[in-house]
């Protein structure tokens, strides 16, 4: 009976080198993410040489790899030894059982790996998976003494060597809690989803007052503030740890409730920006003065004068909250058409100057001065090419010559990177 033939990509060492030469220096002229993705897929297909192979039982195994081939070869050697009388039947049966047990476990491992790949939907998830297999760079030599690290962070966090007596504040909170239990206090709960890089600057007394003002119960508020009665800090560099120091401001880094507490802390920002009805932009029938996500805050306005007024009010707001803004990291983007020479504008934050830029990256998307998508498409292409090269080497390591699985992995990872922001 003649075996059926099938066409597959040749991934011998020679053909791998051929593939790398084919894609090296490749450029594209597509302007849309969907077209770019199709172009990349077509390029890979055209850059790989195809060969005809006869279908066999091995090709039907969805999980087979180089390790499987090695074990299969060793088992066949044992079979030949048994047939020649050089190995007992019991020993051969034992080795065959070990081989089958390994095959079963390996199949499960490969299926789990595929399930993880199939669940990847975002660029962040794709890079997290790719980076697990990339070679780690050598860490920089640590020439800074631990005492210097501790001194730096104590100054930044306004920490102290000794604990501060919080007994008076605790008694005050307990008194308010008793009133709550007696039914003398009721309120509502509210908050906005905001997170900022100034977690270490949160004033805990203002935070407590803010929770009280928006109606969070004294019982819950006191329990939260009890967490911050004593905030112990250490600096860890590798396996070495500094001596303990104490802080009285900020919310805990890595604590699950910290983002929510910061949301509450600046929950009234949008209301503050609305005062005077200056600034903001109209989106449909609504007017929006600020956009907040994670540690990014964006102030919006239609004109230069309105934006400067909004910035002044924002500065006063941060002053009341005892927060700081890093002028060096802050930028201004003015959307306007035309390539001619533009009038120079000055954007000041106190005595510091804020830079006006032609483009800015917000939530992973590049916003251009002219409102176009060209830079974002080029950046998506660049990232997709990096992901593509890494994905092929990872696929070669994991799935060896199983092109079907390698292509499946490629689509899941590279597609997530190439199409980020295409919605």
Short mmCIF file of C-alpha atoms in Angstrom, two decimals:
data_model
loop_
_atom_site.label_atom_id
_atom_site.label_comp_id
_atom_site.label_asym_id
_atom_site.label_seq_id
_atom_site.Cartn_x
_atom_site.Cartn_y
_atom_site.Cartn_z
CA UNK A 1 0.00 0.00 0.00
CA UNK A 2 1.43 3.37 -1.08
CA UNK A 3 1.78 5.89 1.73
CA UNK A 4 0.16 9.29 1.29
CA UNK A 5 2.50 12.24 0.86
CA UNK A 6 2.25 15.66 2.48
CA UNK A 7 4.03 19.00 1.99
CA UNK A 8 5.83 20.61 4.92
CA UNK A 9 8.50 23.25 5.50
CA UNK A 10 12.12 22.14 5.55
CA UNK A 11 13.70 23.26 8.81
CA UNK A 12 17.11 21.68 8.43
CA UNK A 13 20.07 23.77 9.63
CA UNK A 14 20.86 24.78 6.05
CA UNK A 15 17.27 25.91 5.41
CA UNK A 16 17.15 27.83 8.69
CA UNK A 17 20.12 29.89 7.50
CA UNK A 18 18.36 30.36 4.15
CA UNK A 19 15.22 31.61 5.94
CA UNK A 20 17.22 34.08 8.04
CA UNK A 21 18.90 35.52 4.94
CA UNK A 22 15.54 35.87 3.19
CA UNK A 23 13.96 37.95 5.97
CA UNK A 24 17.06 39.99 6.83
CA UNK A 25 16.59 43.65 5.95
CA UNK A 26 13.01 43.11 4.77
CA UNK A 27 10.89 46.27 4.55
CA UNK A 28 7.22 46.95 3.89
CA UNK A 29 5.03 49.78 2.61
CA UNK A 30 1.74 48.85 4.27
CA UNK A 31 -0.14 51.52 6.26
CA UNK A 32 -2.69 49.35 8.07
CA UNK A 33 -2.05 46.83 10.85
CA UNK A 34 -4.18 44.09 9.24
CA UNK A 35 -2.33 44.50 5.92
CA UNK A 36 1.00 44.52 7.79
CA UNK A 37 0.15 41.25 9.56
CA UNK A 38 -0.84 39.60 6.26
CA UNK A 39 2.40 40.84 4.67
CA UNK A 40 4.51 39.33 7.46
CA UNK A 41 2.68 35.97 7.20
CA UNK A 42 3.13 35.89 3.40
CA UNK A 43 6.83 36.76 3.74
CA UNK A 44 7.43 33.84 6.11
CA UNK A 45 5.56 31.44 3.84
CA UNK A 46 7.58 32.54 0.78
CA UNK A 47 10.89 32.47 2.66
CA UNK A 48 10.60 28.80 3.65
CA UNK A 49 11.32 25.95 1.25
CA UNK A 50 8.84 23.10 1.10
CA UNK A 51 9.53 19.37 0.89
CA UNK A 52 7.33 16.32 0.32
CA UNK A 53 7.31 13.66 3.02
CA UNK A 54 5.41 10.43 3.44
CA UNK A 55 2.80 10.41 6.14
CA UNK A 56 3.64 8.06 8.95
CA UNK A 57 2.53 7.35 12.44
CA UNK A 58 5.08 9.79 13.85
CA UNK A 59 3.61 12.72 11.91
CA UNK A 60 0.27 12.06 13.54
CA UNK A 61 1.70 12.67 17.00
CA UNK A 62 0.79 16.25 17.81
CA UNK A 63 3.40 16.60 20.52
CA UNK A 64 6.49 14.88 19.12
CA UNK A 65 9.87 16.65 19.37
CA UNK A 66 13.62 15.99 19.31
CA UNK A 67 13.58 14.40 22.78
CA UNK A 68 10.82 12.02 21.67
CA UNK A 69 12.87 10.94 18.64
CA UNK A 70 15.88 10.28 20.83
CA UNK A 71 13.89 8.14 23.27
CA UNK A 72 12.17 6.30 20.43
CA UNK A 73 15.55 5.48 18.88
CA UNK A 74 16.90 4.16 22.18
CA UNK A 75 13.81 1.97 22.66
CA UNK A 76 14.30 0.44 19.20
CA UNK A 77 17.89 -0.40 20.13
CA UNK A 78 16.59 -2.17 23.23
CA UNK A 79 14.08 -4.04 21.05
CA UNK A 80 16.87 -5.29 18.77
CA UNK A 81 18.91 -6.40 21.80
CA UNK A 82 15.93 -8.39 23.12
CA UNK A 83 15.38 -10.06 19.74
CA UNK A 84 19.06 -11.07 19.63
CA UNK A 85 18.88 -12.46 23.15
CA UNK A 86 21.12 -9.77 24.64
CA UNK A 87 18.34 -8.40 26.86
CA UNK A 88 15.70 -10.17 28.94
CA UNK A 89 12.03 -9.73 28.13
CA UNK A 90 11.35 -8.26 31.59
CA UNK A 91 14.00 -5.56 31.11
CA UNK A 92 12.64 -4.65 27.67
CA UNK A 93 9.03 -4.48 28.95
CA UNK A 94 10.20 -2.25 31.83
CA UNK A 95 11.96 0.17 29.43
CA UNK A 96 8.94 0.23 27.12
CA UNK A 97 6.65 1.12 30.03
CA UNK A 98 9.01 3.93 31.04
CA UNK A 99 8.95 5.22 27.46
CA UNK A 100 5.13 5.16 27.31
CA UNK A 101 4.87 6.89 30.68
CA UNK A 102 7.24 9.61 29.49
CA UNK A 103 5.21 10.00 26.26
CA UNK A 104 2.01 10.46 28.24
CA UNK A 105 3.57 13.09 30.52
CA UNK A 106 5.21 14.89 27.59
CA UNK A 107 1.91 15.01 25.71
CA UNK A 108 0.28 16.69 28.72
CA UNK A 109 3.15 19.19 29.00
CA UNK A 110 2.84 20.11 25.32
CA UNK A 111 -0.94 20.48 25.60
CA UNK A 112 -0.57 22.82 28.59
CA UNK A 113 2.02 24.85 26.69
CA UNK A 114 -0.35 25.19 23.75
CA UNK A 115 -3.22 26.22 26.02
CA UNK A 116 -1.06 29.03 27.43
CA UNK A 117 -0.16 30.23 23.93
CA UNK A 118 -3.80 30.15 22.79
CA UNK A 119 -4.83 32.33 25.75
CA UNK A 120 -2.39 35.10 24.78
CA UNK A 121 -4.41 38.09 23.53
CA UNK A 122 -2.42 41.23 24.36
CA UNK A 123 1.04 42.58 23.54
CA UNK A 124 2.05 42.51 27.22
CA UNK A 125 1.15 38.82 27.53
CA UNK A 126 3.03 38.04 24.30
CA UNK A 127 6.26 39.73 25.47
CA UNK A 128 5.98 38.12 28.90
CA UNK A 129 5.91 34.69 27.24
CA UNK A 130 8.73 35.52 24.78
CA UNK A 131 10.98 36.95 27.50
CA UNK A 132 10.79 33.71 29.51
CA UNK A 133 12.90 32.06 26.79
CA UNK A 134 15.27 34.93 25.97
CA UNK A 135 18.78 34.95 27.35
CA UNK A 136 19.11 37.07 30.45
CA UNK A 137 21.63 39.89 30.33
CA UNK A 138 24.43 39.95 32.83
CA UNK A 139 23.44 42.13 35.76
CA UNK A 140 25.37 45.35 36.31
CA UNK A 141 28.07 45.34 38.92
CA UNK A 142 26.69 46.78 42.13
CA UNK A 143 29.19 49.40 43.29
CA UNK A 144 26.73 51.23 45.59
CA UNK A 145 26.94 50.39 49.28
CA UNK A 146 23.78 49.22 51.06
CA UNK A 147 23.96 52.16 53.50
CA UNK A 148 23.88 54.55 50.53
CA UNK A 149 20.76 52.82 49.15
CA UNK A 150 19.09 53.03 52.54
CA UNK A 151 20.00 56.72 52.97
CA UNK A 152 18.68 57.52 49.47
CA UNK A 153 15.30 55.87 50.04
CA UNK A 154 14.96 57.26 53.56
CA UNK A 155 15.36 60.78 52.12
CA UNK A 156 12.98 60.08 49.25
CA UNK A 157 10.31 58.53 51.50
CA UNK A 158 11.03 60.88 54.42
CA UNK A 159 11.69 57.89 56.64
CA UNK A 160 13.13 57.67 60.16
CA UNK A 161 15.36 55.22 62.03
CA UNK A 162 12.86 54.93 64.90
CA UNK A 163 9.12 54.24 64.99
CA UNK A 164 6.76 57.16 65.59
CA UNK A 165 4.31 56.86 68.49
CA UNK A 166 0.89 56.45 66.89
CA UNK A 167 -1.02 55.78 70.14
CA UNK A 168 -2.84 59.12 70.18
CA UNK A 169 -4.07 58.69 66.62
CA UNK A 170 -5.12 55.12 67.37
CA UNK A 171 -7.23 56.22 70.39
CA UNK A 172 -8.91 58.88 68.24
CA UNK A 173 -9.80 56.32 65.58
CA UNK A 174 -11.17 53.88 68.18
CA UNK A 175 -13.44 56.62 69.56
CA UNK A 176 -14.85 57.32 66.10
CA UNK A 177 -15.36 53.59 65.55
CA UNK A 178 -17.45 53.34 68.73
CA UNK A 179 -19.67 56.17 67.47
CA UNK A 180 -20.12 54.28 64.23
CA UNK A 181 -21.16 51.13 66.06
CA UNK A 182 -23.74 53.16 68.01
CA UNK A 183 -25.38 54.15 64.74
CA UNK A 184 -24.35 57.83 64.83
CA UNK A 185 -22.57 57.79 61.45
CA UNK A 186 -23.69 56.78 57.99
CA UNK A 187 -22.40 57.54 54.47
CA UNK A 188 -21.80 56.46 50.91
CA UNK A 189 -18.83 54.84 49.13
CA UNK A 190 -17.31 56.26 45.93
CA UNK A 191 -14.07 56.53 43.96
CA UNK A 192 -12.39 56.87 40.57
CA UNK A 193 -10.01 54.41 38.98
CA UNK A 194 -6.71 56.30 39.13
CA UNK A 195 -3.17 55.20 39.92
CA UNK A 196 -0.11 57.46 39.96
CA UNK A 197 3.62 57.27 40.40
CA UNK A 198 3.34 59.38 43.59
CA UNK A 199 2.27 56.48 45.85
CA UNK A 200 5.17 57.28 48.17
CA UNK A 201 3.97 60.91 48.61
CA UNK A 202 0.40 60.21 49.81
CA UNK A 203 -0.31 62.09 53.03
CA UNK A 204 -2.03 59.59 55.31
CA UNK A 205 -3.96 62.18 57.32
CA UNK A 206 -5.39 63.68 54.12
CA UNK A 207 -6.19 60.15 52.90
CA UNK A 208 -8.08 59.42 56.11
CA UNK A 209 -10.03 62.69 55.84
CA UNK A 210 -10.78 61.98 52.17
CA UNK A 211 -12.21 58.54 53.01
CA UNK A 212 -14.35 60.13 55.72
CA UNK A 213 -15.57 62.87 53.36
CA UNK A 214 -16.77 60.49 50.63
CA UNK A 215 -18.68 58.43 53.18
CA UNK A 216 -16.52 55.38 53.85
CA UNK A 217 -17.54 53.98 57.22
CA UNK A 218 -15.37 54.67 60.25
CA UNK A 219 -15.05 50.95 60.93
CA UNK A 220 -13.54 50.26 57.51
CA UNK A 221 -11.52 53.49 57.52
CA UNK A 222 -10.00 52.72 60.92
CA UNK A 223 -9.11 49.19 59.87
CA UNK A 224 -7.32 50.56 56.79
CA UNK A 225 -5.43 53.22 58.74
CA UNK A 226 -4.44 50.60 61.32
CA UNK A 227 -2.38 48.97 58.56
CA UNK A 228 -0.35 52.18 58.34
CA UNK A 229 0.20 52.54 62.08
CA UNK A 230 3.67 51.08 61.57
CA UNK A 231 5.18 50.96 58.07
CA UNK A 232 8.46 49.09 58.13
CA UNK A 233 10.79 49.32 55.10
CA UNK A 234 13.94 47.53 53.94
CA UNK A 235 16.01 47.77 50.76
CA UNK A 236 16.87 44.48 49.06
CA UNK A 237 19.72 44.18 46.53
CA UNK A 238 19.97 40.58 45.35
CA UNK A 239 20.11 38.52 48.56
CA UNK A 240 21.36 41.39 50.72
CA UNK A 241 18.94 43.46 52.83
CA UNK A 242 19.39 46.80 54.54
CA UNK A 243 18.51 47.64 58.13
CA UNK A 244 14.90 48.58 58.85
CA UNK A 245 13.61 52.17 58.66
CA UNK A 246 10.09 53.59 59.19
CA UNK A 247 7.86 55.86 57.11
CA UNK A 248 4.78 57.95 57.94
CA UNK A 249 3.63 58.83 54.42
CA UNK A 250 2.73 57.02 51.22
CA UNK A 251 0.82 53.82 50.61
CA UNK A 252 2.48 50.43 50.55
CA UNK A 253 4.14 49.39 47.29
CA UNK A 254 2.69 46.08 46.05
CA UNK A 255 -0.22 46.08 48.51
CA UNK A 256 -3.53 45.06 46.78
CA UNK A 257 -5.48 47.98 48.28
CA UNK A 258 -2.87 50.66 47.43
CA UNK A 259 -4.28 51.49 43.95
CA UNK A 260 -7.78 51.85 45.42
CA UNK A 261 -6.52 54.08 48.21
CA UNK A 262 -4.79 56.33 45.71
CA UNK A 263 -7.98 56.40 43.61
CA UNK A 264 -9.78 57.74 46.66
CA UNK A 265 -6.98 60.21 47.37
CA UNK A 266 -7.36 62.00 44.00
CA UNK A 267 -10.97 61.04 43.29
CA UNK A 268 -11.97 64.72 43.19
CA UNK A 269 -9.46 65.72 40.47
CA UNK A 270 -12.01 65.90 37.63
CA UNK A 271 -14.37 68.01 39.78
CA UNK A 272 -11.50 70.38 40.55
CA UNK A 273 -10.68 70.75 36.84
CA UNK A 274 -14.33 71.54 36.03
CA UNK A 275 -14.41 74.61 38.27
CA UNK A 276 -14.74 77.77 36.23
CA UNK A 277 -15.64 75.71 33.16
CA UNK A 278 -12.28 76.61 31.56
CA UNK A 279 -10.41 73.98 29.57
CA UNK A 280 -11.58 70.50 28.66
CA UNK A 281 -12.72 69.17 25.28
CA UNK A 282 -16.11 67.99 24.06
CA UNK A 283 -16.53 64.30 23.25
CA UNK A 284 -20.02 63.84 21.82
CA UNK A 285 -22.23 65.66 24.35
CA UNK A 286 -19.87 65.28 27.29
CA UNK A 287 -16.99 67.56 28.25
CA UNK A 288 -13.82 65.95 29.60
CA UNK A 289 -11.09 67.84 31.47
CA UNK A 290 -8.70 65.02 32.34
CA UNK A 291 -7.90 61.40 31.50
CA UNK A 292 -6.35 59.16 34.12
CA UNK A 293 -5.03 55.62 33.80
CA UNK A 294 -2.45 53.85 35.96
CA UNK A 295 0.23 56.47 36.74
CA UNK A 296 -0.64 58.72 33.78
CA UNK A 297 -2.70 61.91 34.07
CA UNK A 298 -3.59 63.88 30.91
CA UNK A 299 -5.00 67.43 31.03
CA UNK A 300 -7.12 68.46 28.02
CA UNK A 301 -7.98 71.88 26.55
CA UNK A 302 -8.97 73.45 23.23
CA UNK A 303 -6.59 76.45 23.35
CA UNK A 304 -3.18 77.40 24.70
CA UNK A 305 -4.67 79.81 27.23
CA UNK A 306 -7.16 77.26 28.54
CA UNK A 307 -4.46 74.60 28.94
CA UNK A 308 -2.21 76.99 30.89
CA UNK A 309 -5.12 77.86 33.17
CA UNK A 310 -5.86 74.15 33.66
CA UNK A 311 -2.19 73.54 34.52
CA UNK A 312 -2.30 76.33 37.15
CA UNK A 313 -5.37 74.81 38.79
CA UNK A 314 -3.78 71.35 38.66
CA UNK A 315 -0.67 72.71 40.39
CA UNK A 316 -2.77 74.19 43.21
CA UNK A 317 -4.64 70.90 43.50
CA UNK A 318 -1.38 68.92 43.89
CA UNK A 319 -0.21 71.46 46.49
CA UNK A 320 -3.30 70.84 48.63
CA UNK A 321 -2.77 67.09 48.29
CA UNK A 322 0.95 67.48 49.10
CA UNK A 323 1.90 65.71 45.86
CA UNK A 324 4.69 66.57 43.43
CA UNK A 325 4.88 66.62 39.64
CA UNK A 326 8.08 65.73 37.77
CA UNK A 327 8.33 68.52 35.18
CA UNK A 328 11.18 66.76 33.38
CA UNK A 329 9.02 63.71 32.64
CA UNK A 330 5.90 65.73 31.79
CA UNK A 331 5.25 66.75 28.17
CA UNK A 332 2.86 68.94 26.17
CA UNK A 333 1.48 67.86 22.77
CA UNK A 334 -0.38 70.38 20.59
CA UNK A 335 -2.40 68.86 17.74
CA UNK A 336 -2.13 70.99 14.60
CA UNK A 337 -1.83 70.43 10.86
CA UNK A 338 0.78 71.75 8.44
CA UNK A 339 4.56 71.41 8.19
CA UNK A 340 5.51 75.08 8.29
CA UNK A 341 7.42 76.76 11.09
CA UNK A 342 5.26 76.99 14.17
CA UNK A 343 5.19 79.68 16.83
CA UNK A 344 7.22 78.78 19.87
CA UNK A 345 5.19 78.34 23.03
CA UNK A 346 6.41 78.37 26.61
CA UNK A 347 4.98 75.91 29.15
CA UNK A 348 6.10 76.51 32.73
CA UNK A 349 5.54 74.57 35.95
CA UNK A 350 6.67 76.94 38.68
CA UNK A 351 10.30 77.62 37.82
CA UNK A 352 10.62 74.54 35.59
CA UNK A 353 9.97 74.37 31.87
CA UNK A 354 7.82 71.59 30.39
CA UNK A 355 8.87 70.42 26.94
CA UNK A 356 6.48 70.59 23.97
CA UNK A 357 6.90 67.50 21.78
CA UNK A 358 5.86 66.37 18.30
CA UNK A 359 4.73 62.96 19.49
CA UNK A 360 4.07 61.13 22.74
CA UNK A 361 3.34 57.55 23.71
CA UNK A 362 0.22 57.11 25.84
CA UNK A 363 -0.87 53.64 27.00
CA UNK A 364 1.42 52.10 24.38
CA UNK A 365 0.01 54.12 21.46
CA UNK A 366 2.01 56.87 19.73
CA UNK A 367 0.04 60.11 19.36
CA UNK A 368 1.41 62.45 16.68
CA UNK A 369 1.17 66.22 16.40
CA UNK A 370 -0.62 65.88 13.02
CA UNK A 371 -3.04 63.24 14.36
CA UNK A 372 -1.72 60.58 11.95
CA UNK A 373 -0.99 56.88 12.67
CA UNK A 374 2.31 56.54 10.72
CA UNK A 375 4.66 56.36 13.73
CA UNK A 376 2.44 53.85 15.51
CA UNK A 377 2.38 51.57 12.44
CA UNK A 378 6.16 51.74 12.07
CA UNK A 379 6.59 50.95 15.76
CA UNK A 380 4.16 48.01 15.50
CA UNK A 381 6.14 46.73 12.52
CA UNK A 382 9.45 47.03 14.39
CA UNK A 383 8.11 45.20 17.44
CA UNK A 384 6.49 42.54 15.26
CA UNK A 385 9.83 41.87 13.53
CA UNK A 386 11.62 41.51 16.89
CA UNK A 387 8.85 39.22 18.15
CA UNK A 388 8.95 37.22 14.91
CA UNK A 389 12.70 36.51 15.14
CA UNK A 390 12.47 35.56 18.82
CA UNK A 391 9.38 33.43 18.27
CA UNK A 392 11.03 31.34 15.57
CA UNK A 393 14.05 30.56 17.73
CA UNK A 394 11.77 29.74 20.68
CA UNK A 395 9.59 27.55 18.47
CA UNK A 396 12.66 25.72 17.20
CA UNK A 397 13.67 25.00 20.79
CA UNK A 398 10.23 23.87 21.95
CA UNK A 399 8.61 22.23 18.92
CA UNK A 400 11.70 21.44 16.81
CA UNK A 401 10.49 20.58 13.26
CA UNK A 402 6.80 20.57 14.08
CA UNK A 403 5.99 23.47 11.73
CA UNK A 404 2.25 23.36 12.41
CA UNK A 405 2.76 24.09 16.09
CA UNK A 406 5.48 26.62 15.40
CA UNK A 407 3.15 28.50 13.05
CA UNK A 408 0.38 28.37 15.66
CA UNK A 409 2.75 29.83 18.23
CA UNK A 410 3.91 32.47 15.75
CA UNK A 411 0.36 33.64 15.02
CA UNK A 412 -0.55 33.86 18.70
CA UNK A 413 2.53 35.84 19.74
CA UNK A 414 3.37 37.98 16.72
CA UNK A 415 -0.27 38.77 15.96
CA UNK A 416 -0.74 40.14 19.49
CA UNK A 417 2.26 42.45 19.04
CA UNK A 418 1.58 43.54 15.44
CA UNK A 419 -2.11 44.36 15.97
CA UNK A 420 -1.85 46.16 19.33
CA UNK A 421 -3.96 49.32 19.18
CA UNK A 422 -5.60 48.36 15.86
CA UNK A 423 -9.09 48.44 17.38
#
